[in-house]
Tab-separated table of N, CA and C in Angstrom:
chain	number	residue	atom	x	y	z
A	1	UNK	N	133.434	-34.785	-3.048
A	1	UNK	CA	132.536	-34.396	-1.980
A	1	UNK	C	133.307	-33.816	-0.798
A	2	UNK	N	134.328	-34.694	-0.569
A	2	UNK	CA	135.346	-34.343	0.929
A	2	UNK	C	136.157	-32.765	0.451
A	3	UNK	N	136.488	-32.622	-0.962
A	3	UNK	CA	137.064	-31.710	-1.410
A	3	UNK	C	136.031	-30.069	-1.326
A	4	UNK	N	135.078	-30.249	-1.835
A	4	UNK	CA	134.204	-29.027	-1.198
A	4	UNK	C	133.570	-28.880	-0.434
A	5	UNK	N	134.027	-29.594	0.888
A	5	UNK	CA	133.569	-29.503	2.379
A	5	UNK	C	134.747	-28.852	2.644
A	6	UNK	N	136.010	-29.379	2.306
A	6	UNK	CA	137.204	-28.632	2.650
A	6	UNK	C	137.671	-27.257	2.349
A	7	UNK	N	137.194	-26.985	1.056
A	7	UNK	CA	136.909	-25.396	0.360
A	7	UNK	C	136.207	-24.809	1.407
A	8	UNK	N	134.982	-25.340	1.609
A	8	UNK	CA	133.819	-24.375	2.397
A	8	UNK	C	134.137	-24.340	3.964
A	9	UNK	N	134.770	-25.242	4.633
A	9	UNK	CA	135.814	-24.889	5.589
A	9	UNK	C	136.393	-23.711	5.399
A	10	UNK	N	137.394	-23.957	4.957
A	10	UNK	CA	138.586	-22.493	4.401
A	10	UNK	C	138.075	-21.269	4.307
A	11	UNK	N	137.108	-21.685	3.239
A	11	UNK	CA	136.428	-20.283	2.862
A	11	UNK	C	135.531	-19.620	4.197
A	12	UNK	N	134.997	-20.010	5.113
A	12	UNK	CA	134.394	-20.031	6.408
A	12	UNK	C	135.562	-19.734	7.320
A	13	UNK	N	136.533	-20.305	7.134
A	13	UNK	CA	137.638	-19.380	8.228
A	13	UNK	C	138.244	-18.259	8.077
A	14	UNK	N	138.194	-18.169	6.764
A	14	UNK	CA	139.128	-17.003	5.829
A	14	UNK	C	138.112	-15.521	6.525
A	15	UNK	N	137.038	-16.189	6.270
A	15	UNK	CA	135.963	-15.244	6.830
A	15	UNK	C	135.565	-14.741	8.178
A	16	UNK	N	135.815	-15.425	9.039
A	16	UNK	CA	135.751	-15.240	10.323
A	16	UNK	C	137.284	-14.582	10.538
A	17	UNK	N	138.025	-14.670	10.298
A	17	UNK	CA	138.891	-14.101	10.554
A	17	UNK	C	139.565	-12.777	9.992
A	18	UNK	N	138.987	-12.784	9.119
A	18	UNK	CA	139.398	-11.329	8.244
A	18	UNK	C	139.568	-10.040	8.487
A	19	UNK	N	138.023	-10.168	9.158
A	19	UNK	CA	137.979	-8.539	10.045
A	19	UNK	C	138.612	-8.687	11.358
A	20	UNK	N	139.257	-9.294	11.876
A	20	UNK	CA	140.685	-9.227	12.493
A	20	UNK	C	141.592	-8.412	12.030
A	21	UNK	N	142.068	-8.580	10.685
A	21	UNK	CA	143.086	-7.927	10.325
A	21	UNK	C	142.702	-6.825	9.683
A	22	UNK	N	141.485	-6.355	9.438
A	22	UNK	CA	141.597	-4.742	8.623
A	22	UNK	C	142.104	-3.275	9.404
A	23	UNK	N	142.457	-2.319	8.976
A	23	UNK	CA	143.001	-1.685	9.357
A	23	UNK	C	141.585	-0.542	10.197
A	24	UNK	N	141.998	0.000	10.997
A	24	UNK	CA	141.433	0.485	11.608
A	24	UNK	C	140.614	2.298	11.228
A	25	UNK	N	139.426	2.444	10.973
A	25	UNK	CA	138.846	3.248	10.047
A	25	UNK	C	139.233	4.506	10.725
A	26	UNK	N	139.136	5.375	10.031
A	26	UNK	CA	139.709	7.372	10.565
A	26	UNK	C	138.022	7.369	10.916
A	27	UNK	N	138.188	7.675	12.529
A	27	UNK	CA	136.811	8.321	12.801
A	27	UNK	C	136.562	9.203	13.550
A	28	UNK	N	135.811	10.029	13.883
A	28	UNK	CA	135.258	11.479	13.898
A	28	UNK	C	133.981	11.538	14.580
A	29	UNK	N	134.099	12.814	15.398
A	29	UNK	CA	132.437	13.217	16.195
A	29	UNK	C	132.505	14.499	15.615
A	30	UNK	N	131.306	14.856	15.531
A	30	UNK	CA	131.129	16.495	15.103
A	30	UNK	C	129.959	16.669	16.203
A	31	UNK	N	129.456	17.592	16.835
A	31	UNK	CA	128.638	17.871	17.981
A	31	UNK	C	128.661	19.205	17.672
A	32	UNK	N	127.267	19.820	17.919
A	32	UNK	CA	126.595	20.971	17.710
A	32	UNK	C	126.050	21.553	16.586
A	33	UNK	N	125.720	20.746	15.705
A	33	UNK	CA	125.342	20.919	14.136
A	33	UNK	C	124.035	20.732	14.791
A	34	UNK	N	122.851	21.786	14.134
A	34	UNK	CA	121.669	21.289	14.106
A	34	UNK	C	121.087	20.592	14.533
A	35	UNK	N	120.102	19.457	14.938
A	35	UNK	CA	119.522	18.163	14.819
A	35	UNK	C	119.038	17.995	14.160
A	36	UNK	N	117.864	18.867	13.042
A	36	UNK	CA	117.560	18.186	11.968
A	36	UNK	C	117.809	19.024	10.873
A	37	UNK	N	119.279	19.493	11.378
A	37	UNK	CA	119.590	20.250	10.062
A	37	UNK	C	119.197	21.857	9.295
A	38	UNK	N	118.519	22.204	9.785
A	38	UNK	CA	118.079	23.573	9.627
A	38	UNK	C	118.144	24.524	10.530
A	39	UNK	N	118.489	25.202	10.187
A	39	UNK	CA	119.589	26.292	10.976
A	39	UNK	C	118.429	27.467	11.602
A	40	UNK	N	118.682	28.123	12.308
A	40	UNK	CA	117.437	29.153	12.832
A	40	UNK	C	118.510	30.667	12.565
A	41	UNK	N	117.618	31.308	11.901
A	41	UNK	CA	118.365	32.916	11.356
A	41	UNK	C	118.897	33.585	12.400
A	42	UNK	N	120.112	34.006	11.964
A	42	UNK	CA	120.796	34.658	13.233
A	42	UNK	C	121.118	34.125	13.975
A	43	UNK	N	121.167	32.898	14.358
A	43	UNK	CA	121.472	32.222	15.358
A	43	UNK	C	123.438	31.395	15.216
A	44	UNK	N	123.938	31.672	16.418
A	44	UNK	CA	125.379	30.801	16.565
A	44	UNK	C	125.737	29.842	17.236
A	45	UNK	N	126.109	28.806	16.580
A	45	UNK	CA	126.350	27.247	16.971
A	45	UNK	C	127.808	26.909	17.273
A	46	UNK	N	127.919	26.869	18.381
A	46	UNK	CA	129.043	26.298	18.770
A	46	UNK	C	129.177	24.628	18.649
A	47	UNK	N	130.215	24.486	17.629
A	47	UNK	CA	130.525	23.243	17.101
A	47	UNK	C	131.896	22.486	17.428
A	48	UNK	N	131.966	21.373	17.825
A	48	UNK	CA	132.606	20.742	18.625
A	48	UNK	C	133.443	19.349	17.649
A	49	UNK	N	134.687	19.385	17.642
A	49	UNK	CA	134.811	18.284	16.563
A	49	UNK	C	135.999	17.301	17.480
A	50	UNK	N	136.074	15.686	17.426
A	50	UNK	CA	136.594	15.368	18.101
A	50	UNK	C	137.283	14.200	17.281
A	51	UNK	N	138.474	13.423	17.217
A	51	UNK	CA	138.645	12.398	16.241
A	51	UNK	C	139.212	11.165	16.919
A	52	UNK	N	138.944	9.850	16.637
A	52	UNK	CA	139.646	8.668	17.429
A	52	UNK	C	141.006	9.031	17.601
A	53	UNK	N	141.932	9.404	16.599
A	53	UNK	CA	143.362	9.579	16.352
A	53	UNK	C	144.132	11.204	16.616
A	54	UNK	N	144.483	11.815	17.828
A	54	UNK	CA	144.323	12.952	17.412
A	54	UNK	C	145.458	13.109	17.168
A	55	UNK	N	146.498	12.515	17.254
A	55	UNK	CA	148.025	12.222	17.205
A	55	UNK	C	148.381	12.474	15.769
A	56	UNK	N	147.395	11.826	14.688
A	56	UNK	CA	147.689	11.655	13.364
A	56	UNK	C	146.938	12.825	12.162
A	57	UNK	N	146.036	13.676	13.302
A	57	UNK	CA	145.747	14.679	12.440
A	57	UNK	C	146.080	16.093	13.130
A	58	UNK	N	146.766	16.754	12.429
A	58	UNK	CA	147.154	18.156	12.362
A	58	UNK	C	147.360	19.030	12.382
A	59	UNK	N	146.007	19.361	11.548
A	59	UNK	CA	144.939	20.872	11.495
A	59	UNK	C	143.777	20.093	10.812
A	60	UNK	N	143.110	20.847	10.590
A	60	UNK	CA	141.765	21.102	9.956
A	60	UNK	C	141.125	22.431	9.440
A	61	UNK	N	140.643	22.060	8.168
A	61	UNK	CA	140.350	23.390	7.401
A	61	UNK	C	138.787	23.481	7.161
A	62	UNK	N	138.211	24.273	8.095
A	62	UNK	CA	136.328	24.571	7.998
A	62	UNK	C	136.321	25.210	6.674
A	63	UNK	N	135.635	24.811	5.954
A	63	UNK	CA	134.978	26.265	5.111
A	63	UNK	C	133.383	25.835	4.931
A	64	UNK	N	132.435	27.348	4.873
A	64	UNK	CA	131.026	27.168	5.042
A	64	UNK	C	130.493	28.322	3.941
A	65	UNK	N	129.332	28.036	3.170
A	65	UNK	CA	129.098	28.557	1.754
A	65	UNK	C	128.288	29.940	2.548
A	66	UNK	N	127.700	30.092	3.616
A	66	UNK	CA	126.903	30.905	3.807
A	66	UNK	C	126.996	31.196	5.779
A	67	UNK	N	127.221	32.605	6.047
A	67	UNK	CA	126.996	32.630	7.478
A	67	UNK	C	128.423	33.046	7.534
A	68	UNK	N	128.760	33.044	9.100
A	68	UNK	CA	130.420	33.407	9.865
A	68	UNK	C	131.021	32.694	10.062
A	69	UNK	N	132.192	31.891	10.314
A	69	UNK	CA	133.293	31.361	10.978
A	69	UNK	C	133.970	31.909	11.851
A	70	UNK	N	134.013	31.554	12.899
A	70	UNK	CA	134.640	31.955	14.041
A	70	UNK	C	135.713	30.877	15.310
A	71	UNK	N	136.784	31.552	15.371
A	71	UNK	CA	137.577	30.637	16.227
A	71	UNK	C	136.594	31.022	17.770
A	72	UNK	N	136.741	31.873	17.960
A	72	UNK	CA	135.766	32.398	19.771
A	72	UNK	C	134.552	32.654	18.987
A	73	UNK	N	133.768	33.337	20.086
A	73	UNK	CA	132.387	33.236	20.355
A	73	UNK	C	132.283	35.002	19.819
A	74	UNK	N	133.113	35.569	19.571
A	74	UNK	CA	133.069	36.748	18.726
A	74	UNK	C	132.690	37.002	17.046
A	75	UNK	N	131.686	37.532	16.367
A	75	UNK	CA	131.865	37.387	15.020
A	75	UNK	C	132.237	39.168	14.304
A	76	UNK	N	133.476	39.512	14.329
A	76	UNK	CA	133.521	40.462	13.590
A	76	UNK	C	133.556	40.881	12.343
A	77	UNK	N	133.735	39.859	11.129
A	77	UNK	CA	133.480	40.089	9.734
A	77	UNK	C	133.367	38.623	9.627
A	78	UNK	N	133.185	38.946	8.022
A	78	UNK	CA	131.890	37.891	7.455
A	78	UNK	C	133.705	37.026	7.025
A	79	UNK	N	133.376	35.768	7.084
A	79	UNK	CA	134.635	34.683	7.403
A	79	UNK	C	134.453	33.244	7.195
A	80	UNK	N	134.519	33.069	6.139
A	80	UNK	CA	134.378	31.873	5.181
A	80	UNK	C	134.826	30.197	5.088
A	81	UNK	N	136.069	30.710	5.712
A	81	UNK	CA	137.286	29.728	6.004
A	81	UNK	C	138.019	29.977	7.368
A	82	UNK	N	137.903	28.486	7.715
A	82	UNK	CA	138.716	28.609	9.314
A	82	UNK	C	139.629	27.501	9.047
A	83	UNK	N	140.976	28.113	9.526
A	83	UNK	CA	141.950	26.864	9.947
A	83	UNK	C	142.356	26.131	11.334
A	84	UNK	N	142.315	25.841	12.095
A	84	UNK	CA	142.092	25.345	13.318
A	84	UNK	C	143.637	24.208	12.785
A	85	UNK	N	144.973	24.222	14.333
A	85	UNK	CA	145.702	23.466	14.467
A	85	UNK	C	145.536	23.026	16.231
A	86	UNK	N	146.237	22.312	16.265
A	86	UNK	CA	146.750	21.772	18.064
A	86	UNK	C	145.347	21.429	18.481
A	87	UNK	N	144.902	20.100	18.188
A	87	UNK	CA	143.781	19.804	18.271
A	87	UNK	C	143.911	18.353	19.434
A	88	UNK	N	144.942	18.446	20.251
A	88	UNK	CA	145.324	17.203	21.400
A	88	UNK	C	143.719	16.982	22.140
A	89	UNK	N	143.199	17.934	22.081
A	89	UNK	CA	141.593	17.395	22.798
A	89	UNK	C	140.563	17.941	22.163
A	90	UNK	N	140.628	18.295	20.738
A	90	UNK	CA	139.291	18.267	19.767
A	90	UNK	C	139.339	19.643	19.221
A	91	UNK	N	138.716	20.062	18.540
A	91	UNK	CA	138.554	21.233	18.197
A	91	UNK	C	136.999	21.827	18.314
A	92	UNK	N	137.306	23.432	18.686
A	92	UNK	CA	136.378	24.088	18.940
A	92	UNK	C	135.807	25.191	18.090
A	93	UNK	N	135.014	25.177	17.237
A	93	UNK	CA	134.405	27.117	16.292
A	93	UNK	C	133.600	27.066	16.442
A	94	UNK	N	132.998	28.154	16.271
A	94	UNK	CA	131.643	29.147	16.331
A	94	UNK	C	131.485	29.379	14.885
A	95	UNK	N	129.971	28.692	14.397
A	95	UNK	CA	129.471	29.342	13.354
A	95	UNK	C	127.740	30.001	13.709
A	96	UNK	N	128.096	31.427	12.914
A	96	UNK	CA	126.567	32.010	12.879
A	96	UNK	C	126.127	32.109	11.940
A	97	UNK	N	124.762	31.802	11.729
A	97	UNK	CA	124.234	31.513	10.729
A	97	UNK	C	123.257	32.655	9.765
A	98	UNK	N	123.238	33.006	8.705
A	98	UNK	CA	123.005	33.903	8.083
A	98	UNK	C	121.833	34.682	8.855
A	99	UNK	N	121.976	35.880	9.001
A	99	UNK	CA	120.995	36.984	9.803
A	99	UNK	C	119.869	37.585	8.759
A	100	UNK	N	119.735	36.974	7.590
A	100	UNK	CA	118.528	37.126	6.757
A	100	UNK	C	117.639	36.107	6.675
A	101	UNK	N	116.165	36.020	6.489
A	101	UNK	CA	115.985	35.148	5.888
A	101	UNK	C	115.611	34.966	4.089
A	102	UNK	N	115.907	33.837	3.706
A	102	UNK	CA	116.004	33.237	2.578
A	102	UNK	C	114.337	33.087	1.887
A	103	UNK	N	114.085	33.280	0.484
A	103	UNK	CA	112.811	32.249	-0.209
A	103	UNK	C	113.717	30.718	0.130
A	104	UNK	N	111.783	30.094	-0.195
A	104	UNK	CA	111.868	28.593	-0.145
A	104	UNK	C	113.183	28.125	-1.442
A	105	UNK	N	114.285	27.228	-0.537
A	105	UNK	CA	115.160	26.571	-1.479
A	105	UNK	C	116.618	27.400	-1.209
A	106	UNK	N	116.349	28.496	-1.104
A	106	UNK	CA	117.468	29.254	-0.881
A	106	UNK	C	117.881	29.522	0.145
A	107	UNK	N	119.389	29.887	0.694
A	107	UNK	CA	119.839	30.220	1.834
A	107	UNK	C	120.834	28.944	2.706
A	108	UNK	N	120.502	27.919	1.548
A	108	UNK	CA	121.557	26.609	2.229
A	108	UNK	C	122.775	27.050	2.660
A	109	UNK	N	123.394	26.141	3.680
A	109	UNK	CA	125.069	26.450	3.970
A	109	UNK	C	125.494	24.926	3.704
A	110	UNK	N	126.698	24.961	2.952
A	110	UNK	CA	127.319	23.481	2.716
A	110	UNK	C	128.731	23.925	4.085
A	111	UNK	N	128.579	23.449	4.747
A	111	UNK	CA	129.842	23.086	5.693
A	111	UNK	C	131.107	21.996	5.312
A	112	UNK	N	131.644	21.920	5.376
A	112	UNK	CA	133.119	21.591	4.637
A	112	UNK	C	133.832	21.246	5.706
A	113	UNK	N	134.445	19.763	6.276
A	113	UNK	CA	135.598	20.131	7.185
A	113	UNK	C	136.504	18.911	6.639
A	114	UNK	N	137.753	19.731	6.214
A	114	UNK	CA	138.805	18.690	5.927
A	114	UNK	C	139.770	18.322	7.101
A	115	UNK	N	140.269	17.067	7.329
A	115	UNK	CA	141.438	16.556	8.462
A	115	UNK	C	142.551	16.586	7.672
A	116	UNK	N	143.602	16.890	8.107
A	116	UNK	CA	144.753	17.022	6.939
A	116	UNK	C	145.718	16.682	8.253
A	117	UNK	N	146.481	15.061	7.690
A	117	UNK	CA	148.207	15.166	7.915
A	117	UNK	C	149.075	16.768	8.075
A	118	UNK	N	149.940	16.017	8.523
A	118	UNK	CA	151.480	17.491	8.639
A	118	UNK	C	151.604	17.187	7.530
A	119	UNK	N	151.978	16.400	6.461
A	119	UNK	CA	152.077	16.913	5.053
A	119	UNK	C	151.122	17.076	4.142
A	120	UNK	N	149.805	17.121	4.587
A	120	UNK	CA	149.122	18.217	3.847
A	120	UNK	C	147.922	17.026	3.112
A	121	UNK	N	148.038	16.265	3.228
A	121	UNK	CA	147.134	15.093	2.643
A	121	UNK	C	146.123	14.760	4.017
A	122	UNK	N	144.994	14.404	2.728
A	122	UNK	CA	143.659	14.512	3.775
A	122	UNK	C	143.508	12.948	4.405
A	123	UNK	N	143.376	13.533	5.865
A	123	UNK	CA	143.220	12.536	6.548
A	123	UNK	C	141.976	11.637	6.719
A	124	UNK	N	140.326	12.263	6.522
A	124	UNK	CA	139.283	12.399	6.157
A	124	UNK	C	138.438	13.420	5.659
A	125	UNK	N	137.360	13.402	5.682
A	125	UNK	CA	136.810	14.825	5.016
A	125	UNK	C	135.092	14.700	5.563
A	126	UNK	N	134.147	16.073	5.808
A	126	UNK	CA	132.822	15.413	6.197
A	126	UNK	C	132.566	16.969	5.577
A	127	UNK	N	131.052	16.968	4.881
A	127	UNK	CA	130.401	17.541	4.321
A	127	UNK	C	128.952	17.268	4.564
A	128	UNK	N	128.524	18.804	4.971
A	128	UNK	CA	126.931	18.536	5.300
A	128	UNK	C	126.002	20.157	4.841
A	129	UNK	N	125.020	19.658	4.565
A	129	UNK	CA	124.141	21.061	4.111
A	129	UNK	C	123.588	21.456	5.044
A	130	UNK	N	123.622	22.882	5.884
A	130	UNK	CA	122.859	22.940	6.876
A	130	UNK	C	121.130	23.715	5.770
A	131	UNK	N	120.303	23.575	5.927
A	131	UNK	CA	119.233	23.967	5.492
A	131	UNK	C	118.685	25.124	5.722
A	132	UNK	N	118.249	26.496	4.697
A	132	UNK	CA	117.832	27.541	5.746
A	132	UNK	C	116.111	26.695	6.612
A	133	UNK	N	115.780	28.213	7.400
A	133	UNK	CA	114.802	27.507	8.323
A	133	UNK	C	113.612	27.031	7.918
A	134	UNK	N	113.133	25.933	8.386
A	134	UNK	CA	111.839	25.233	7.848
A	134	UNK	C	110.859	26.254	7.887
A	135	UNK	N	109.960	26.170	6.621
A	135	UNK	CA	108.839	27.249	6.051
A	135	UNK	C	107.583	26.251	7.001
A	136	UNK	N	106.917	27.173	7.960
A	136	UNK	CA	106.043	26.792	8.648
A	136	UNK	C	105.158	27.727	8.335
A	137	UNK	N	103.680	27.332	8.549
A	137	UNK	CA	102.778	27.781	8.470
A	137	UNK	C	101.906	28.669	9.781
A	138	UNK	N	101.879	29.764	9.937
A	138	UNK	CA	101.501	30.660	11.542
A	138	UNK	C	99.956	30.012	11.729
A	139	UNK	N	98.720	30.731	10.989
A	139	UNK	CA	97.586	30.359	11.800
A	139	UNK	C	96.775	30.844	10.306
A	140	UNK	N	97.063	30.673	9.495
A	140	UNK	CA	96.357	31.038	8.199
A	140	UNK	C	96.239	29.597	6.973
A	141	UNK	N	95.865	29.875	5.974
A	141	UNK	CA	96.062	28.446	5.356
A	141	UNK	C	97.680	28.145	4.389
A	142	UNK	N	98.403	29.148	5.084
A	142	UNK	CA	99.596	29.257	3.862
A	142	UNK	C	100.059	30.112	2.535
A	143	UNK	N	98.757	30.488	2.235
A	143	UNK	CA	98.771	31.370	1.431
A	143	UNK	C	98.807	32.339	1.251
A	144	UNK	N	98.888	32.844	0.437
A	144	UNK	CA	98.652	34.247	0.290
A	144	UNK	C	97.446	35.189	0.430
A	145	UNK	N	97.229	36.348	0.710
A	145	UNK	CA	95.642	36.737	0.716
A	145	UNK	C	95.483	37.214	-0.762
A	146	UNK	N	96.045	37.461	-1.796
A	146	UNK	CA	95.958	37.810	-2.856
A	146	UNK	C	95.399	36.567	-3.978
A	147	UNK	N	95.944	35.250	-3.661
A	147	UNK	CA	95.839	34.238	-4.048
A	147	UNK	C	94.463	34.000	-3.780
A	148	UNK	N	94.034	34.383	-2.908
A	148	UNK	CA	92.900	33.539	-2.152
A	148	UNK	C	91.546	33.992	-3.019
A	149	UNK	N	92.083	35.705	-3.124
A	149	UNK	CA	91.303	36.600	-3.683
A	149	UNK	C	90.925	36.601	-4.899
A	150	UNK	N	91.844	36.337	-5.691
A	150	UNK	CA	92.095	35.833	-7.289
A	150	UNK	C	90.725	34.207	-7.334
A	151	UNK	N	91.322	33.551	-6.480
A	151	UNK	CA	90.413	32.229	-6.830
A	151	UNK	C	89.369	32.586	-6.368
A	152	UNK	N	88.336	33.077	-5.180
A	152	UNK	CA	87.296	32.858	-4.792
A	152	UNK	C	86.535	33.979	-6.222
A	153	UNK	N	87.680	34.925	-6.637
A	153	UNK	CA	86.756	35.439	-7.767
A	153	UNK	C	86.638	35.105	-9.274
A	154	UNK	N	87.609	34.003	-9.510
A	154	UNK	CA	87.066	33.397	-10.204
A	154	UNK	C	85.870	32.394	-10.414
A	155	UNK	N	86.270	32.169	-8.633
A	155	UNK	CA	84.962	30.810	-8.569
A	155	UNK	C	83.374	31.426	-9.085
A	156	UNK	N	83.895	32.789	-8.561
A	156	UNK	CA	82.266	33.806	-8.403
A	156	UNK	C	82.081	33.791	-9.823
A	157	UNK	N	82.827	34.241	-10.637
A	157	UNK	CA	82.532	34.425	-11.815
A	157	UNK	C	82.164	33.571	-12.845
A	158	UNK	N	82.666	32.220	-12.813
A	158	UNK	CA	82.410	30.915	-13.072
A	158	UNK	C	81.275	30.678	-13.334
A	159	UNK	N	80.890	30.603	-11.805
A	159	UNK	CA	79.321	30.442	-11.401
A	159	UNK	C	78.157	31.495	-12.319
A	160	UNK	N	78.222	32.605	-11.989
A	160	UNK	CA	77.771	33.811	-12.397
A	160	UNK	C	77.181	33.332	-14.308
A	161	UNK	N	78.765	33.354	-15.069
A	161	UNK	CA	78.347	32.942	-16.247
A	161	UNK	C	78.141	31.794	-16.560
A	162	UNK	N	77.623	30.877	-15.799
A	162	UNK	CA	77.221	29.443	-16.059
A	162	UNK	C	75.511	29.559	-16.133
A	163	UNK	N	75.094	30.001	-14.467
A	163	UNK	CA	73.982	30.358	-14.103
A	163	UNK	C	73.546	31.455	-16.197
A	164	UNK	N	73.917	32.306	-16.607
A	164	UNK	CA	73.490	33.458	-17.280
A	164	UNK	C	73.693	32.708	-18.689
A	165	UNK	N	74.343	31.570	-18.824
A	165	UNK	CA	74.653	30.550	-19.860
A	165	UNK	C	73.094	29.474	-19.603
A	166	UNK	N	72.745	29.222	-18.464
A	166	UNK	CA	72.391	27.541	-18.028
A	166	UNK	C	70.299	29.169	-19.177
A	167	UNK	N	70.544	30.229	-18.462
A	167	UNK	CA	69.162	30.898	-18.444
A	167	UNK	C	68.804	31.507	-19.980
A	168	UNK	N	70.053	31.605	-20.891
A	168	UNK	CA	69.962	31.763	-22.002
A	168	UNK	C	69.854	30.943	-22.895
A	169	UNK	N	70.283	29.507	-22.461
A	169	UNK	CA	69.666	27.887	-23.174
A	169	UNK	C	68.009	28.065	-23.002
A	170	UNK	N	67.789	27.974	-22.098
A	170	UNK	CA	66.707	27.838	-21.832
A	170	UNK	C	65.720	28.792	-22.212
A	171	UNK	N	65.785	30.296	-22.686
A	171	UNK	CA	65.221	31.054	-23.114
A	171	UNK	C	65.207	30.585	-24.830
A	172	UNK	N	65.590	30.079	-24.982
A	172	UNK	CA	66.135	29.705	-26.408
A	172	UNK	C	65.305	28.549	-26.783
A	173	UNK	N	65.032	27.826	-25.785
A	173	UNK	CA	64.248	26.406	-26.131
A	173	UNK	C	62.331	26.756	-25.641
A	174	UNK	N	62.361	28.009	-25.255
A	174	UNK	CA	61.421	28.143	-24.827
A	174	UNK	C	60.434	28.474	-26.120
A	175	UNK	N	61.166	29.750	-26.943
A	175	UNK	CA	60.676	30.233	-27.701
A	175	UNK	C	60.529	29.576	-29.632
């Protein structure tokens, strides 16, 4: 009895004390991404990246599936991959975001940012989809007018040979 009171002691201190000693996690701000993630066409986001440790990371390597990369606020060709070093108070790029718009599903950007040591091993890594822009509806029901057109004439027609069906039973039972 005294023996697994004494376990469950131990085991109760072992525990309280543990996260004392773990090592301290690689952490990271990213600022200026979206808020809910979907990007507005044509539009450029100045993105802001900042890390607990800046001593222990490097450089950093952006890459983005869709849109510009930019070190300044300039975008002169289309620029995929950014390397960014001397980051003593955070790092700063400009991304613009594709100047077309996309069908529903298409047009995502996967953003990519690796932290990399001076020898080349990743320090952390963060990955996010920016979304093209949310499909909203203006002042109509969503649809199409062609769609609309197609069904209300089927409905007509439906009707039409039901009514010319319901009058030919009935001519039939008459006689």
């Amino acid at each position: 009895m005294y023996r697994i009171r004494d376990y469950l002691i131990l085991m109760f201190a072992i525990c309280l004390f543990s996260p004392l000693v773990q090592a301290e996690d690689n952490l990271y701000r990213i600022d200026g991404i979206p808020d809910n993630l979907h990007y507005d066409v044509g539009e450029s986001y100045l993105i802001n990246i900042t890390v607990s440790d800046p001593a222990s990371v490097s450089y950093i390597i952006i890459t983005i599936t869709n849109g510009t990369l930019s070190a300044t606020d300039e975008f002169t060709e289309s620029n995929l991959e950014l390397n960014l070093t001397d980051g003593s108070e955070g790092w700063f790029f400009n991304w613009q975001a594709p100047a077309e718009s996309f069908d529903l599903g298409e047009g995502n950007a996967v953003l990519t940012i690796d932290f990399k040591y001076q020898n080349g091993t990743t320090w952390a890594s963060f990955d996010s989809i920016l979304r093209s822009p949310e499909v909203v509806e203006e002042s109509g029901a969503g649809v199409p007018q062609w769609a609309l057109s197609l069904a209300w004439t089927g409905a007509s027609v439906t009707v039409i040979l039901t009514v010319i069906g319901a009058l030919v039973l009935r001519r039939d039972r008459l006689t």
